[in-house]
Amino acid sequence: MDDRYPQLTLKPIEFERHVRSMLDAMGNSILEYRSEHREVIQGVDGEYEIDVSARFHYLGMEFLILVECKHYKNPVKRETLQALYDKMRSVGAQKCALFTTSGFQSGALRYAEIHKIATVKVVDGRSTYFTKAFGAQLIEPPPWANIPPVSGWLIDGSHFSIVSEEHGEFLERYLFTDI
């Protein structure tokens, strides 16, 4: 993951909408897929406003995925993932994911790995452009590379997989098929 590019300058609501569009691009092939922005969902212990929720049918059952978007300056702590996991259990969702602009503390990543929570660092899309001459010098992608303005990195242990509207196969498998 290349941190040489500047921090994203999206407003929190724009950030949430980009995350929703990434999920929507992956959900097109799923039966009866739909997503909501800032849906209020009833749990066993109260209501929760969820940044992005996605529902779909698979094998004759309905599934719910909760996505929280954290527009932070500091890395996400384990407690933030614990709160999301608790919401997931309260509302009866099957999966959850946390997208952030800041990265994750190591304890947060360990917790996410144990509890199968998708963790995605959203970045300036230019950071996904690599060349054979990859090094310390920042290389601006050429216009023909068609780099999206916003992308993300799915962090799964020590593996990183790109996430965008065009490249979401790893997150799609993580959220929609590994049920």
Coordinates of C-alpha atoms in Angstrom, one line a residue:
M1 CA 0.0 0.0 0.0
D2 CA 1.5 3.3 -1.1
D3 CA 1.1 6.1 1.5
R4 CA 3.0 8.7 -0.5
Y5 CA -0.2 10.2 -2.0
P6 CA -2.0 12.9 -0.1
Q7 CA -4.8 12.1 2.3
L8 CA -8.2 12.0 0.7
T9 CA -10.1 15.3 0.8
L10 CA -13.6 13.9 0.7
K11 CA -16.2 15.1 3.1
P12 CA -17.6 12.3 5.3
I13 CA -20.9 12.0 3.4
E14 CA -18.9 11.8 0.1
F15 CA -16.8 9.1 1.6
E16 CA -19.9 7.1 2.6
R17 CA -21.3 7.5 -0.9
H18 CA -18.1 6.3 -2.6
V19 CA -18.1 3.2 -0.3
R20 CA -21.7 2.5 -1.2
S21 CA -21.0 2.8 -4.9
M22 CA -18.1 0.3 -4.5
L23 CA -20.5 -2.2 -2.9
D24 CA -23.2 -1.5 -5.4
A25 CA -20.8 -2.3 -8.3
M26 CA -20.1 -5.7 -6.7
G27 CA -23.7 -6.5 -5.9
N28 CA -25.0 -6.3 -9.5
S29 CA -24.7 -10.0 -10.1
I30 CA -26.4 -11.0 -6.8
L31 CA -30.1 -11.9 -6.8
E32 CA -32.3 -9.1 -5.3
Y33 CA -29.4 -7.0 -4.2
R34 CA -30.1 -3.5 -2.7
S35 CA -28.2 -1.1 -0.5
E36 CA -29.2 1.8 1.7
H37 CA -27.3 4.8 3.0
R38 CA -27.7 5.6 6.7
E39 CA -30.4 3.0 7.2
V40 CA -31.8 2.8 10.7
I41 CA -32.0 -0.9 11.7
Q42 CA -33.8 -2.3 14.8
G43 CA -31.6 -4.6 16.9
V44 CA -32.5 -6.6 20.0
D45 CA -31.2 -3.8 22.2
G46 CA -32.2 -0.7 20.3
E47 CA -31.9 1.0 16.9
Y48 CA -28.7 1.6 15.0
E49 CA -28.0 4.0 12.1
I50 CA -25.7 2.2 9.7
D51 CA -23.6 4.1 7.2
V52 CA -24.2 1.6 4.4
S53 CA -26.3 -1.6 4.6
A54 CA -26.6 -4.2 1.8
R55 CA -29.2 -6.9 1.5
F56 CA -29.3 -9.8 -0.9
H57 CA -30.7 -13.2 -1.5
Y58 CA -28.5 -16.3 -1.7
L59 CA -29.4 -20.0 -1.6
G60 CA -33.0 -18.9 -0.8
M61 CA -32.1 -16.9 2.3
E62 CA -31.9 -13.2 2.9
F63 CA -28.5 -11.7 4.0
L64 CA -27.6 -8.4 5.6
I65 CA -24.2 -6.8 5.6
L66 CA -23.4 -3.8 7.7
V67 CA -20.7 -1.3 6.6
E68 CA -19.4 1.5 8.8
C69 CA -17.3 4.3 7.3
K70 CA -14.8 6.0 9.5
H71 CA -13.4 9.3 8.2
Y72 CA -10.6 9.4 10.8
K73 CA -7.1 11.0 11.0
N74 CA -5.8 8.3 13.3
P75 CA -5.8 4.6 12.8
V76 CA -9.0 2.7 13.8
K77 CA -8.8 1.0 17.2
R78 CA -10.0 -2.4 18.1
E79 CA -12.9 -0.9 20.1
T80 CA -14.4 0.5 17.0
L81 CA -14.5 -3.0 15.4
Q82 CA -15.9 -4.5 18.6
A83 CA -18.8 -2.0 18.5
L84 CA -19.5 -2.8 14.8
Y85 CA -19.4 -6.6 15.5
D86 CA -21.8 -6.0 18.4
K87 CA -24.2 -4.1 16.1
M88 CA -24.0 -7.0 13.6
R89 CA -25.0 -9.5 16.2
S90 CA -27.8 -7.3 17.6
V91 CA -29.5 -6.7 14.2
G92 CA -28.9 -10.3 13.0
A93 CA -26.6 -9.4 10.1
Q94 CA -24.3 -12.1 8.6
K95 CA -21.3 -9.9 7.7
C96 CA -19.8 -6.5 8.4
A97 CA -17.1 -4.3 7.1
L98 CA -15.3 -1.2 8.1
F99 CA -13.9 1.3 5.6
T100 CA -11.6 4.0 6.8
T101 CA -9.4 6.8 5.4
S102 CA -6.8 6.3 8.1
G103 CA -5.7 2.7 8.4
F104 CA -6.0 0.3 11.4
Q105 CA -4.1 -0.4 14.6
S106 CA -2.6 -3.9 14.7
G107 CA -5.0 -5.0 17.5
A108 CA -7.9 -3.9 15.3
L109 CA -6.6 -6.0 12.4
R110 CA -6.2 -9.0 14.7
Y111 CA -9.7 -8.7 16.0
A112 CA -11.1 -8.3 12.4
E113 CA -9.3 -11.4 11.3
I114 CA -10.6 -13.5 14.1
H115 CA -14.2 -12.3 13.7
K116 CA -14.1 -12.2 9.8
I117 CA -14.7 -8.4 9.6
A118 CA -13.6 -6.9 6.2
T119 CA -11.2 -4.0 6.8
V120 CA -10.6 -1.6 3.9
K121 CA -8.4 1.5 3.8
V122 CA -9.8 4.0 1.3
V123 CA -7.1 5.8 -0.6
D124 CA -6.5 8.2 -3.4
G125 CA -6.9 6.1 -6.5
R126 CA -3.5 7.1 -7.8
S127 CA -1.9 4.9 -5.1
T128 CA -3.1 1.8 -6.9
Y129 CA -0.9 2.6 -9.9
F130 CA 2.3 0.6 -9.9
T131 CA 5.1 0.4 -12.5
K132 CA 8.2 -1.7 -12.9
A133 CA 10.1 1.4 -11.8
F134 CA 8.2 1.5 -8.5
G135 CA 10.3 3.3 -6.0
A136 CA 10.6 6.4 -3.8
Q137 CA 9.7 8.8 -6.6
L138 CA 6.0 9.5 -7.0
I139 CA 4.8 8.5 -10.5
E140 CA 1.6 10.2 -11.8
P141 CA -0.5 7.6 -13.7
P142 CA -1.0 8.4 -17.4
P143 CA -4.6 9.4 -18.5
W144 CA -5.0 6.1 -20.4
A145 CA -4.6 4.1 -17.2
N146 CA -8.2 5.1 -16.3
I147 CA -7.4 5.2 -12.5
P148 CA -10.5 5.9 -10.3
P149 CA -10.3 8.9 -8.0
V150 CA -11.0 6.8 -5.0
S151 CA -10.0 3.2 -4.4
G152 CA -9.3 1.0 -1.4
W153 CA -7.1 -1.8 0.0
L154 CA -8.8 -4.8 1.6
I155 CA -6.5 -5.8 4.4
D156 CA -6.6 -9.5 5.2
G157 CA -3.8 -10.4 7.5
S158 CA -0.6 -9.5 5.6
H159 CA -2.4 -9.5 2.2
F160 CA -3.7 -6.5 0.4
S161 CA -6.3 -6.6 -2.4
I162 CA -7.5 -3.6 -4.4
V163 CA -11.1 -2.5 -4.0
S164 CA -12.8 -0.1 -6.4
E165 CA -15.9 -0.1 -8.6
E166 CA -13.9 -2.0 -11.2
H167 CA -11.8 -4.2 -9.0
G168 CA -13.8 -5.7 -6.1
E169 CA -13.5 -9.4 -6.6
F170 CA -11.7 -10.1 -3.4
L171 CA -14.1 -8.0 -1.3
E172 CA -17.1 -9.4 -3.2
R173 CA -15.9 -12.9 -2.3
Y174 CA -15.3 -11.9 1.3
L175 CA -18.7 -10.3 1.8
F176 CA -21.0 -12.1 -0.6
T177 CA -19.8 -15.7 -1.1
D178 CA -17.9 -16.7 2.0
I179 CA -21.1 -16.8 4.0

